[in-house]
mmCIF file of C-alpha atoms in Angstrom:
data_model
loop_
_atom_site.group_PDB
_atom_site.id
_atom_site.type_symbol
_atom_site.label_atom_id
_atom_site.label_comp_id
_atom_site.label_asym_id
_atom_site.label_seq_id
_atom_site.Cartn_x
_atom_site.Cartn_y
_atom_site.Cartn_z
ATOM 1 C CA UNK A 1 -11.963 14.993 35.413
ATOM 2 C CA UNK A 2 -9.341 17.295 34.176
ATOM 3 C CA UNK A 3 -9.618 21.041 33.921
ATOM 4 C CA UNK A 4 -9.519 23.124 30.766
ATOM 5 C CA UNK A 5 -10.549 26.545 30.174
ATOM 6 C CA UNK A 6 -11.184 25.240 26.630
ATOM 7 C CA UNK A 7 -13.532 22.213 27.200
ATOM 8 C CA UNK A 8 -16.822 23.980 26.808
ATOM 9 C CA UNK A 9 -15.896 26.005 23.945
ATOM 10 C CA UNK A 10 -14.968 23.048 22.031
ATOM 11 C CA UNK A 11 -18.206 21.036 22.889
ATOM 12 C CA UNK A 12 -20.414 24.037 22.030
ATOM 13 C CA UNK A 13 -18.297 24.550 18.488
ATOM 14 C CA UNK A 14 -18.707 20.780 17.844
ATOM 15 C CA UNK A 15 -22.297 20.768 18.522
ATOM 16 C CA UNK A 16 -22.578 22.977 15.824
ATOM 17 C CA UNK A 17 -20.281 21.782 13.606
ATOM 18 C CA UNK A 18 -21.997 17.926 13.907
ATOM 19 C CA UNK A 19 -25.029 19.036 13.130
ATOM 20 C CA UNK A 20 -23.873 20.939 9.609
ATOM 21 C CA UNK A 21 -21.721 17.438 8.958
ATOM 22 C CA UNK A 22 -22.030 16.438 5.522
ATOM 23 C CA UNK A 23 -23.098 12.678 4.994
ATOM 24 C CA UNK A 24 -20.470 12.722 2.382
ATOM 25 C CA UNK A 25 -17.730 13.433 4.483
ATOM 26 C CA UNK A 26 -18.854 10.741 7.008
ATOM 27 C CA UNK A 27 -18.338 7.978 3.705
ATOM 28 C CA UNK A 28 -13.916 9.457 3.293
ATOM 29 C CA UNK A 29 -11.581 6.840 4.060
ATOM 30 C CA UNK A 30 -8.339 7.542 4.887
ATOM 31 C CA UNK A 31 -5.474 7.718 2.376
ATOM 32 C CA UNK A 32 -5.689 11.381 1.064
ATOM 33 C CA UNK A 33 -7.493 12.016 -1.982
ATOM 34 C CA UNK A 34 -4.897 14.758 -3.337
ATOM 35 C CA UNK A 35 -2.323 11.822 -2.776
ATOM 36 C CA UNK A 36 -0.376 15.127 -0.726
ATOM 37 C CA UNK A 37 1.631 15.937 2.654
ATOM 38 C CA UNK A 38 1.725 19.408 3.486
ATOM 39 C CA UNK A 39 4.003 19.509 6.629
ATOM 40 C CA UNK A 40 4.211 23.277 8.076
ATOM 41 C CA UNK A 41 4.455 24.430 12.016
ATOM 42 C CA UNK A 42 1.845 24.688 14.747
ATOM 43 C CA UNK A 43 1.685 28.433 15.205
ATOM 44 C CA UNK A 44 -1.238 29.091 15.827
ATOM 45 C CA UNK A 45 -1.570 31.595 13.365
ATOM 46 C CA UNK A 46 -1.815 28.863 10.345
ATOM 47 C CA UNK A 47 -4.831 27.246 9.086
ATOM 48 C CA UNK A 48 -3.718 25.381 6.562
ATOM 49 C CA UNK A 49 -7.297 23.853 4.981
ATOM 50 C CA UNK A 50 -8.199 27.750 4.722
ATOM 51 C CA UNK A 51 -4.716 28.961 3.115
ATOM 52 C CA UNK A 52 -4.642 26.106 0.799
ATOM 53 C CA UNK A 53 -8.317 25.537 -0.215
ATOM 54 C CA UNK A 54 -7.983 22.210 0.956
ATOM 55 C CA UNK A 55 -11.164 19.758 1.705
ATOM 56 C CA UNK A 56 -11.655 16.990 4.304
ATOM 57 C CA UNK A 57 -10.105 13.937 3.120
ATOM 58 C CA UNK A 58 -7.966 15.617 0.662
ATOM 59 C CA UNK A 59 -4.449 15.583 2.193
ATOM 60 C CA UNK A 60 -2.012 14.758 5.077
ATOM 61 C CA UNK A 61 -1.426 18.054 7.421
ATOM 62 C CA UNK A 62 1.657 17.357 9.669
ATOM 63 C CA UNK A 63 2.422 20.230 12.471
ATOM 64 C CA UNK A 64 5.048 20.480 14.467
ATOM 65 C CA UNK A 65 7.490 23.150 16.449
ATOM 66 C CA UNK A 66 8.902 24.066 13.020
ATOM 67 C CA UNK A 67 10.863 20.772 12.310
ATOM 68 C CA UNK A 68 11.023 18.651 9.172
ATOM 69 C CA UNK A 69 13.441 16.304 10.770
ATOM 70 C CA UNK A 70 10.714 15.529 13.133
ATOM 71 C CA UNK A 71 7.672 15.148 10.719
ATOM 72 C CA UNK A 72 9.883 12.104 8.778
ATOM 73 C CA UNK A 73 8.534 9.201 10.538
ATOM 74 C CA UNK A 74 5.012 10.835 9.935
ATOM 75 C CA UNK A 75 5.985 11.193 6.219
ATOM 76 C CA UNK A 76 7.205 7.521 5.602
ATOM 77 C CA UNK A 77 3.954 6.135 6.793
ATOM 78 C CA UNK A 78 2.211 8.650 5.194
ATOM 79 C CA UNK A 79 4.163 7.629 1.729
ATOM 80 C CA UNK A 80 4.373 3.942 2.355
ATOM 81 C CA UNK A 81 1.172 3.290 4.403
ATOM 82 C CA UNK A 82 -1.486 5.887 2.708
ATOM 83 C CA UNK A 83 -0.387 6.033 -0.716
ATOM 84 C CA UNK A 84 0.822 9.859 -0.873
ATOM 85 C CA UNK A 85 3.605 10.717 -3.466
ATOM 86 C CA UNK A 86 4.057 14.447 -3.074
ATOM 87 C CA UNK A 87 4.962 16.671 -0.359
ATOM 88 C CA UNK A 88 4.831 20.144 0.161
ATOM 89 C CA UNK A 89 6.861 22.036 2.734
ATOM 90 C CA UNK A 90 5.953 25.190 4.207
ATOM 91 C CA UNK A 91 8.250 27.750 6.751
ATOM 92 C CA UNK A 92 6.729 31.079 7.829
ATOM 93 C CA UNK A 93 7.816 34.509 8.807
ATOM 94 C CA UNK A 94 7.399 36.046 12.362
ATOM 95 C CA UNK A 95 7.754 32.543 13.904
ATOM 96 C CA UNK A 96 7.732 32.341 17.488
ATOM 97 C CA UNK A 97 10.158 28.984 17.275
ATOM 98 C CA UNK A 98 13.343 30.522 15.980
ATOM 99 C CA UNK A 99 13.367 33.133 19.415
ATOM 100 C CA UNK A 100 14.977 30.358 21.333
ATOM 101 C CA UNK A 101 18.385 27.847 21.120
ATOM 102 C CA UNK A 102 18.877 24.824 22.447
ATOM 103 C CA UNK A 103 20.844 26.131 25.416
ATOM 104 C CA UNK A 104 18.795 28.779 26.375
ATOM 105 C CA UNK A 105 15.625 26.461 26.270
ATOM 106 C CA UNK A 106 17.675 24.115 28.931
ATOM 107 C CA UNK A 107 18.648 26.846 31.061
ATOM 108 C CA UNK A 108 15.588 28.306 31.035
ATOM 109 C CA UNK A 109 13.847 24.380 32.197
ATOM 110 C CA UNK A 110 16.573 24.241 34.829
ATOM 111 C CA UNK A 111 15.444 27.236 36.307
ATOM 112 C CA UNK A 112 12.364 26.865 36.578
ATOM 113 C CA UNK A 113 12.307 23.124 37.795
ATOM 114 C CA UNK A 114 11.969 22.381 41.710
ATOM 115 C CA UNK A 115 14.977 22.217 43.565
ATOM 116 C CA UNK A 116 16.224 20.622 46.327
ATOM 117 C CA UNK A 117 17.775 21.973 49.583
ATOM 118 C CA UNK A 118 21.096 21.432 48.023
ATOM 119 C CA UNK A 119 19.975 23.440 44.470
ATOM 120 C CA UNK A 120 19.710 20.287 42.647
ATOM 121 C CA UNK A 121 17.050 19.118 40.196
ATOM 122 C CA UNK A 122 15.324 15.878 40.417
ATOM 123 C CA UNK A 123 16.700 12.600 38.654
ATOM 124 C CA UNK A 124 13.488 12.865 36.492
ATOM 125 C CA UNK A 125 13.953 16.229 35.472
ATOM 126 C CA UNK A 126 17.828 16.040 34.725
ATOM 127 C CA UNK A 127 17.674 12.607 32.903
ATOM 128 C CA UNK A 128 14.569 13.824 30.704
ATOM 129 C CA UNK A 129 16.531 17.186 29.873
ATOM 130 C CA UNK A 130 19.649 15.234 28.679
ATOM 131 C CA UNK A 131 17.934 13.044 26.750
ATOM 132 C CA UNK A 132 15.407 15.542 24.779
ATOM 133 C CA UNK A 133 17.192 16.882 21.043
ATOM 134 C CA UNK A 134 15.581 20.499 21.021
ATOM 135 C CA UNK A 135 17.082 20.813 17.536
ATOM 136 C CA UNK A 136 17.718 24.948 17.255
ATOM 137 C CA UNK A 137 15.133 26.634 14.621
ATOM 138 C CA UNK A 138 16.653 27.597 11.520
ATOM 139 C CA UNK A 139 15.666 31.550 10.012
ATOM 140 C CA UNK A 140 12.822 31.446 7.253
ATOM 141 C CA UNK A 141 15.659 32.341 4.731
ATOM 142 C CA UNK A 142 17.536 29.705 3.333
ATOM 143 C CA UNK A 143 16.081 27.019 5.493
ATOM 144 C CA UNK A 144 12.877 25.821 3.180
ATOM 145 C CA UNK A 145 15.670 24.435 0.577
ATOM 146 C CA UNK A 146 17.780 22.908 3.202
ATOM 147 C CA UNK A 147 14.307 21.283 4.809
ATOM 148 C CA UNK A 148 13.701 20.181 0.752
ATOM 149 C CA UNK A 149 17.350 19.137 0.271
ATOM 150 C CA UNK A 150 17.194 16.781 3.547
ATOM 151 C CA UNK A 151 13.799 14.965 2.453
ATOM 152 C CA UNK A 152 14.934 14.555 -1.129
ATOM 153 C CA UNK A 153 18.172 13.091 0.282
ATOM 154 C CA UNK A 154 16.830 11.192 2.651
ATOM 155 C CA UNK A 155 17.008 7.260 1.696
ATOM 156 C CA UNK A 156 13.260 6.377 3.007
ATOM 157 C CA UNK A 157 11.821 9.530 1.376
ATOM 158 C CA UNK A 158 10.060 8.847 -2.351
ATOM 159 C CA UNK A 159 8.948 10.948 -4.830
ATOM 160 C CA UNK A 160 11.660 13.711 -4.087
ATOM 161 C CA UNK A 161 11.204 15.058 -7.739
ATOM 162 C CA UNK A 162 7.588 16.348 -6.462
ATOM 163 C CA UNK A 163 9.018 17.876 -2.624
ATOM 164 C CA UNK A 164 7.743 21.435 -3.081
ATOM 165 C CA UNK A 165 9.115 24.379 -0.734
ATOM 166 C CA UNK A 166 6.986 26.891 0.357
ATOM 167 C CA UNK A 167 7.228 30.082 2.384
ATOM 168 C CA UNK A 168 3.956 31.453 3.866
ATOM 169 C CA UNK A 169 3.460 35.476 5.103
ATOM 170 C CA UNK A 170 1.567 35.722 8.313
ATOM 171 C CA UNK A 171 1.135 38.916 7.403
ATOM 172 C CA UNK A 172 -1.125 38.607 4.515
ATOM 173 C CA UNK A 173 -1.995 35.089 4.539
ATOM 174 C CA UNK A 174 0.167 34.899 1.231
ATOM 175 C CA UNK A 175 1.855 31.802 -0.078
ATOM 176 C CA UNK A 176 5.081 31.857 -2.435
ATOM 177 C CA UNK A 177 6.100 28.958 -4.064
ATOM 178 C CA UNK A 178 10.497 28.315 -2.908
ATOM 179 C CA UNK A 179 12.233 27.725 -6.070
ATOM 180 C CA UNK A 180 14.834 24.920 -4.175
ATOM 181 C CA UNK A 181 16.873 24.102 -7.480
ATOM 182 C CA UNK A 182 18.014 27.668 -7.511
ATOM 183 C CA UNK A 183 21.556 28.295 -6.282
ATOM 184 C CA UNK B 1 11.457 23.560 -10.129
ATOM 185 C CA UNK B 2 10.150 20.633 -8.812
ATOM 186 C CA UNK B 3 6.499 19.202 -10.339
ATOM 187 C CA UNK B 4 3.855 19.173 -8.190
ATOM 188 C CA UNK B 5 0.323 18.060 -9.378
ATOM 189 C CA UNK B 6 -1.442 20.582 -6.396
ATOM 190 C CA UNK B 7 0.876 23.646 -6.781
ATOM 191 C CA UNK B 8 -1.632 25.119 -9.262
ATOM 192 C CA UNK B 9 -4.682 24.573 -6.581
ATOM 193 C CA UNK B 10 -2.854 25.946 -3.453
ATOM 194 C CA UNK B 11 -2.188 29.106 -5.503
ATOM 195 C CA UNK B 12 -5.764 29.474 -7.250
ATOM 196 C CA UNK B 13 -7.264 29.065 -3.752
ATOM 197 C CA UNK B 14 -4.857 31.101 -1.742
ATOM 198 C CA UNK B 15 -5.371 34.096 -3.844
ATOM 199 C CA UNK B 16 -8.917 34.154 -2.855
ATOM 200 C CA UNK B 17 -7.598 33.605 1.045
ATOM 201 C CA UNK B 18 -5.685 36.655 0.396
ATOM 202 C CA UNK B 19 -8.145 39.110 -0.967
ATOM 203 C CA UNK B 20 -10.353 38.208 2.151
ATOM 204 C CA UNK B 21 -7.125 38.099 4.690
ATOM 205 C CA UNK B 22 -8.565 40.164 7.571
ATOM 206 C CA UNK B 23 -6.371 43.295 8.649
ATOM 207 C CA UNK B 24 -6.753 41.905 12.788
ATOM 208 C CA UNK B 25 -5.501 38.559 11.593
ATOM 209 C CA UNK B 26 -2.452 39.812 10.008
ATOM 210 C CA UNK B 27 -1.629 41.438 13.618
ATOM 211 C CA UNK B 28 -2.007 38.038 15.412
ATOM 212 C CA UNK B 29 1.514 37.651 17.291
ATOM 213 C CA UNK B 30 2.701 33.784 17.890
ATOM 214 C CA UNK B 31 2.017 33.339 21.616
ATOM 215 C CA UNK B 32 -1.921 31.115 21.354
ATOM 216 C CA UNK B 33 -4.277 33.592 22.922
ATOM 217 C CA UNK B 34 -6.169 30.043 24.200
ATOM 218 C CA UNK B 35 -3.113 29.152 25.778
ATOM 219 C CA UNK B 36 -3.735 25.373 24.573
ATOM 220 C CA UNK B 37 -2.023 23.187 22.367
ATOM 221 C CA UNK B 38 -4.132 20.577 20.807
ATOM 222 C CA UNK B 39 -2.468 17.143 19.700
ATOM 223 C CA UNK B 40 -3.841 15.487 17.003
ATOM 224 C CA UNK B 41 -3.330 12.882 14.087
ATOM 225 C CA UNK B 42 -2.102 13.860 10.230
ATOM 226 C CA UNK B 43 -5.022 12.054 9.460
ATOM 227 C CA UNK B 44 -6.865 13.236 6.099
ATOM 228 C CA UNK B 45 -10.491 13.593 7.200
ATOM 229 C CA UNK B 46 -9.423 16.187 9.985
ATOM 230 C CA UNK B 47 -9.955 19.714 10.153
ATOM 231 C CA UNK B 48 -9.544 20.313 14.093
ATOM 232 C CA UNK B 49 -9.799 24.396 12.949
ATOM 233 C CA UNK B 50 -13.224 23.646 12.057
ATOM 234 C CA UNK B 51 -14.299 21.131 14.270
ATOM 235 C CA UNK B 52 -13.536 22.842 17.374
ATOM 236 C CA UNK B 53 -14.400 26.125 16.323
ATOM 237 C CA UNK B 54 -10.358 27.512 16.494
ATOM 238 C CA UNK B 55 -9.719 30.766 15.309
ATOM 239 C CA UNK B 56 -6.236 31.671 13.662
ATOM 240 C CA UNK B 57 -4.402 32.698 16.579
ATOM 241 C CA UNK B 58 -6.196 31.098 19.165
ATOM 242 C CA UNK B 59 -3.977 27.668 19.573
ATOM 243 C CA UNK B 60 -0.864 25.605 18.735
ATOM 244 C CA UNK B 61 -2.019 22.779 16.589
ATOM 245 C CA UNK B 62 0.525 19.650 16.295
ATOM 246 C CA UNK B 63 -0.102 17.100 13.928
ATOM 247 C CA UNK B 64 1.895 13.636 13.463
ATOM 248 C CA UNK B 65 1.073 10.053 12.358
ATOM 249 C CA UNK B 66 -0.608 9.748 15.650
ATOM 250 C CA UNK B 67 1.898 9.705 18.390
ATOM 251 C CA UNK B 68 1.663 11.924 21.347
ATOM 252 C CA UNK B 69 5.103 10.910 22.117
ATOM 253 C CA UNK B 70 6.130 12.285 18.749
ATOM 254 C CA UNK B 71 4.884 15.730 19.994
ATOM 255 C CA UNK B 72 6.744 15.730 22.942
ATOM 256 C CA UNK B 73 9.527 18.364 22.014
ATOM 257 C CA UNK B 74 7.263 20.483 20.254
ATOM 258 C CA UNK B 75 4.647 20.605 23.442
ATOM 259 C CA UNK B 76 7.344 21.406 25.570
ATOM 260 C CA UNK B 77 8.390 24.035 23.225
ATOM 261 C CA UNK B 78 4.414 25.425 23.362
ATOM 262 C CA UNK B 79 4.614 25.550 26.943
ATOM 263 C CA UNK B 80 8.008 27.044 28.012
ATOM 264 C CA UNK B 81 8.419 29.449 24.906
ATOM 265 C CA UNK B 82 4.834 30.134 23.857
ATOM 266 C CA UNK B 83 3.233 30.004 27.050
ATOM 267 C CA UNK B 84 0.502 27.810 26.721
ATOM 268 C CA UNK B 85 -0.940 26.023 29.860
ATOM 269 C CA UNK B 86 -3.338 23.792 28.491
ATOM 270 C CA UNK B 87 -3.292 20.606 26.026
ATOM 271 C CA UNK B 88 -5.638 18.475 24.605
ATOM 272 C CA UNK B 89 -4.807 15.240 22.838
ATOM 273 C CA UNK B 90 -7.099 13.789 20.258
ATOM 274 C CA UNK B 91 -7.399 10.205 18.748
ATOM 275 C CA UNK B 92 -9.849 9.194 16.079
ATOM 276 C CA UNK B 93 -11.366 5.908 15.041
ATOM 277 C CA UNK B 94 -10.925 4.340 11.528
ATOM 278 C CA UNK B 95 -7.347 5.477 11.920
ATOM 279 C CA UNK B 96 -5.108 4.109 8.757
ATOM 280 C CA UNK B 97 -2.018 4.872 10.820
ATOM 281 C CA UNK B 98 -3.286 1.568 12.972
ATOM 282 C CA UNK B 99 -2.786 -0.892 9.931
ATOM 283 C CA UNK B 100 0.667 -1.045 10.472
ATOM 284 C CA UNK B 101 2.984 -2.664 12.956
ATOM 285 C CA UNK B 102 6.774 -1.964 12.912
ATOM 286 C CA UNK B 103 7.820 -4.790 11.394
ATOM 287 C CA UNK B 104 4.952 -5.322 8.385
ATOM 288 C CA UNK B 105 6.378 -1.561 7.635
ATOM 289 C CA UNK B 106 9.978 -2.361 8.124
ATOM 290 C CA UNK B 107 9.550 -5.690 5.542
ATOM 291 C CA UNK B 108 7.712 -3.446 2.911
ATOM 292 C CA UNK B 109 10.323 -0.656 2.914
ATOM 293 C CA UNK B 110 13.286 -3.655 2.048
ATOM 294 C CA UNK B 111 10.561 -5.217 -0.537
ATOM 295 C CA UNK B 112 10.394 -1.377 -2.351
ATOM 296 C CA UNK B 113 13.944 -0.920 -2.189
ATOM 297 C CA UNK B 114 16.339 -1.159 -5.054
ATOM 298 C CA UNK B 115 18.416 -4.402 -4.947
ATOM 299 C CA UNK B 116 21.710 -4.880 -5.942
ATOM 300 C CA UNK B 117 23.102 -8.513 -8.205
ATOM 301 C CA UNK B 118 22.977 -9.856 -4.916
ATOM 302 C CA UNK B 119 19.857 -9.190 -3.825
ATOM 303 C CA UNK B 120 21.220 -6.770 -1.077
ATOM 304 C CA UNK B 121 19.466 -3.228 -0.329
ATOM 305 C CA UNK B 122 21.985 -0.649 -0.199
ATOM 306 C CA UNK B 123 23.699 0.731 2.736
ATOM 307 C CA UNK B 124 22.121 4.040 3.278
ATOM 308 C CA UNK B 125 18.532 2.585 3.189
ATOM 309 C CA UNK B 126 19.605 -0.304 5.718
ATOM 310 C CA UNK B 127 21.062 2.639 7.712
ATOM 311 C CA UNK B 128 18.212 5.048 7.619
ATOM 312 C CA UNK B 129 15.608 1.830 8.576
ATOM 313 C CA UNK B 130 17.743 0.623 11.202
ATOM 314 C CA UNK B 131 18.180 4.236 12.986
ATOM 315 C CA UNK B 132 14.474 4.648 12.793
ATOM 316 C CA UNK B 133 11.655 4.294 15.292
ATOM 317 C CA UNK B 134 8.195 3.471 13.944
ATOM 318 C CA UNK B 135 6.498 3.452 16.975
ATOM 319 C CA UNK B 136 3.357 1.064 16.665
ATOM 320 C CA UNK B 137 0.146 2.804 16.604
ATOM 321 C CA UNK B 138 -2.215 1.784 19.681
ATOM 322 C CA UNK B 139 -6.156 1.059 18.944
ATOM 323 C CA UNK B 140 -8.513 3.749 19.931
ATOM 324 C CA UNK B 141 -9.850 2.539 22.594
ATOM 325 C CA UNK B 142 -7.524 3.519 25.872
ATOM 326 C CA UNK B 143 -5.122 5.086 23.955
ATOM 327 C CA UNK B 144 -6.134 8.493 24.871
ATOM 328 C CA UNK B 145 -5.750 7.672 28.296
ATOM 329 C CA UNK B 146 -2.728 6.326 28.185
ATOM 330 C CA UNK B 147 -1.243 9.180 26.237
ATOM 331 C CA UNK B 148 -2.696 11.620 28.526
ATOM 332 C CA UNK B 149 -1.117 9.146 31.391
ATOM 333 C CA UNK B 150 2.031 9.460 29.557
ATOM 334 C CA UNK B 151 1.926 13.441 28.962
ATOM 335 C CA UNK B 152 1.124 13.918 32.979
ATOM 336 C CA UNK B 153 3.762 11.672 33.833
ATOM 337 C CA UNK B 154 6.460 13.575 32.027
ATOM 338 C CA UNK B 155 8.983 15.377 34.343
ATOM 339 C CA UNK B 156 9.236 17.961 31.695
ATOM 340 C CA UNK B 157 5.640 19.051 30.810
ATOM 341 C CA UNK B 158 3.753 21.270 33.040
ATOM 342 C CA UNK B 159 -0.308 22.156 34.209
ATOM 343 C CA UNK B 160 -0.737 18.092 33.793
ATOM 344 C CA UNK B 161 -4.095 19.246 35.772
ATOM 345 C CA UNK B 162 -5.247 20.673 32.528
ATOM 346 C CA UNK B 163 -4.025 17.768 30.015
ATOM 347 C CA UNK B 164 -7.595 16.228 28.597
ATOM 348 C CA UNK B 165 -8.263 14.009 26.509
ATOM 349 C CA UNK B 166 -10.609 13.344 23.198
ATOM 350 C CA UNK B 167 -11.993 10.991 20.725
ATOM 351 C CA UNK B 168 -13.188 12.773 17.494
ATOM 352 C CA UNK B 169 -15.317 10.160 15.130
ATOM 353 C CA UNK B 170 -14.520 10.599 11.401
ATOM 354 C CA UNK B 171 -18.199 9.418 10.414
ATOM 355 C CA UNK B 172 -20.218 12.098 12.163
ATOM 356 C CA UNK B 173 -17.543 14.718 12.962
ATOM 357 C CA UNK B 174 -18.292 14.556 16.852
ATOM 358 C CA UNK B 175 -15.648 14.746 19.596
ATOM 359 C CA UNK B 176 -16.327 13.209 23.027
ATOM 360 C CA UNK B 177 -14.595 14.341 26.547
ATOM 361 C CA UNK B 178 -12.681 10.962 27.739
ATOM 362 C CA UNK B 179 -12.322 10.374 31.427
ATOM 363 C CA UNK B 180 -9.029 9.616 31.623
ATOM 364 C CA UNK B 181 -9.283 9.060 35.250
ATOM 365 C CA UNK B 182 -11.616 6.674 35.040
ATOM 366 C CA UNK B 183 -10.116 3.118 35.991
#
């Protein structure tokens, strides 16, 4: 069996958290009540249920390292699969993805993968590095309407009259609604 | 501005998150202090703050239409940026992202697509569906090995010691240790 640090913690938690389990929540099926997406980055600072009041069963949460490129695939089955027709996009401050480019992420791999007597990296390593996109992080400024601007213009994206852009303070927990149509 | 039927909601209830926004919290840096990343669905019905007892700043949480492949660039962004050592993948049962395949979803996007007088979808859409990947869901059962097979198998994600792997059941909220070593 694998080891993690985290295993017990999560079974004692879940213990818990099973036995206060409403019978309601048991009965939720799975396209989202609140017909929404909310697609926002895994630092591990967010919570989105808590920031956004949202319930179980009430809307899509899609996390990734920051991209909205990424979460589209997620979003057209989301849309086309389990009925949701708005989306909600959310960038923070202080995040930990926009300290590193492309390059520097590479490099940084290179180094630190095994080596041969000759200073060469394995086949594995070198073919898996060329063929990963770590698309560079944009700044919070600016890039919540250009994440907006890509989804409405994208041709398997619906409903782009209801994409909302959002920035959220990590700060103070705060959320502030992007107005995109402003130039 | 764009209409949103849930913008009024996510501000009602975030004011409230404010007001109780605890000073520590607003401290919390980016790096996990759990050191894991958990990898889990977009799924509606889950809250994995709550049912693993997470605490903001305590882990990267990445969230997709199931696909631990999907997470790939953003785990290895966890681990060489962020520093986490540990990742735990999560699959659920009743999973709506199952009652697809590729090309059911593929046929319904050219059925919903504007037609021209000769019955043709337009270029950009034909583009856009061509260039992208819906990668068919697997069933629960041996995914979760097989993704954790996949993970450990990457040459470009580390501590594949510590990669476990979960089912969480959307009827009683419970999550259950999988032996993925088990053959």
């Amino acid at each position: 069996m694998a080891h993690s640090q985290n295993t017990a913690s999560f079974k004692e938690a879940n213990k818990k958290y099973v036995e206060n389990f409403p019978e309601a929540q048991g009965a939720l099926t799975s396209p989202p009540l609140k017909r929404i997406a909310v697609v926002t980055c895994m630092d591990c600072r967010l919570d989105p249920f808590a920031h956004l009041g949202l319930l179980p069963g009430e809307a899509h949460v899609i996390r990734t390292a920051g991209g909205t490129a990424e979460a589209l695939r997620s979003l057209i089955i989301s849309q086309r699969v389990l009925g949701t027709n708005e989306i909600a996009v959310f960038h923070h401050n202080d995040c930990g993805m926009t300290e590193y480019d492309t390059f520097r992420l590479r490099t940084q791999i290179w180094n630190e993968a095994p080596k041969d007597p000759d200073g060469n990296i394995s086949v594995e390593v070198s073919t898996a590095l060329e063929a990963i996109n770590f698309k560079p992080m944009g700044r919070l400024d600016g890039s919540v309407k250009a994440d907006v601007k890509f989804l409405r213009e994208h041709p398997l994206i619906l409903y782009g009259e209801s994409i909302t852009g959002w920035e959220y303070d990590v700060k103070t927990g705060e959320i502030t609604l992007v107005n995109v149509d402003d130039d």
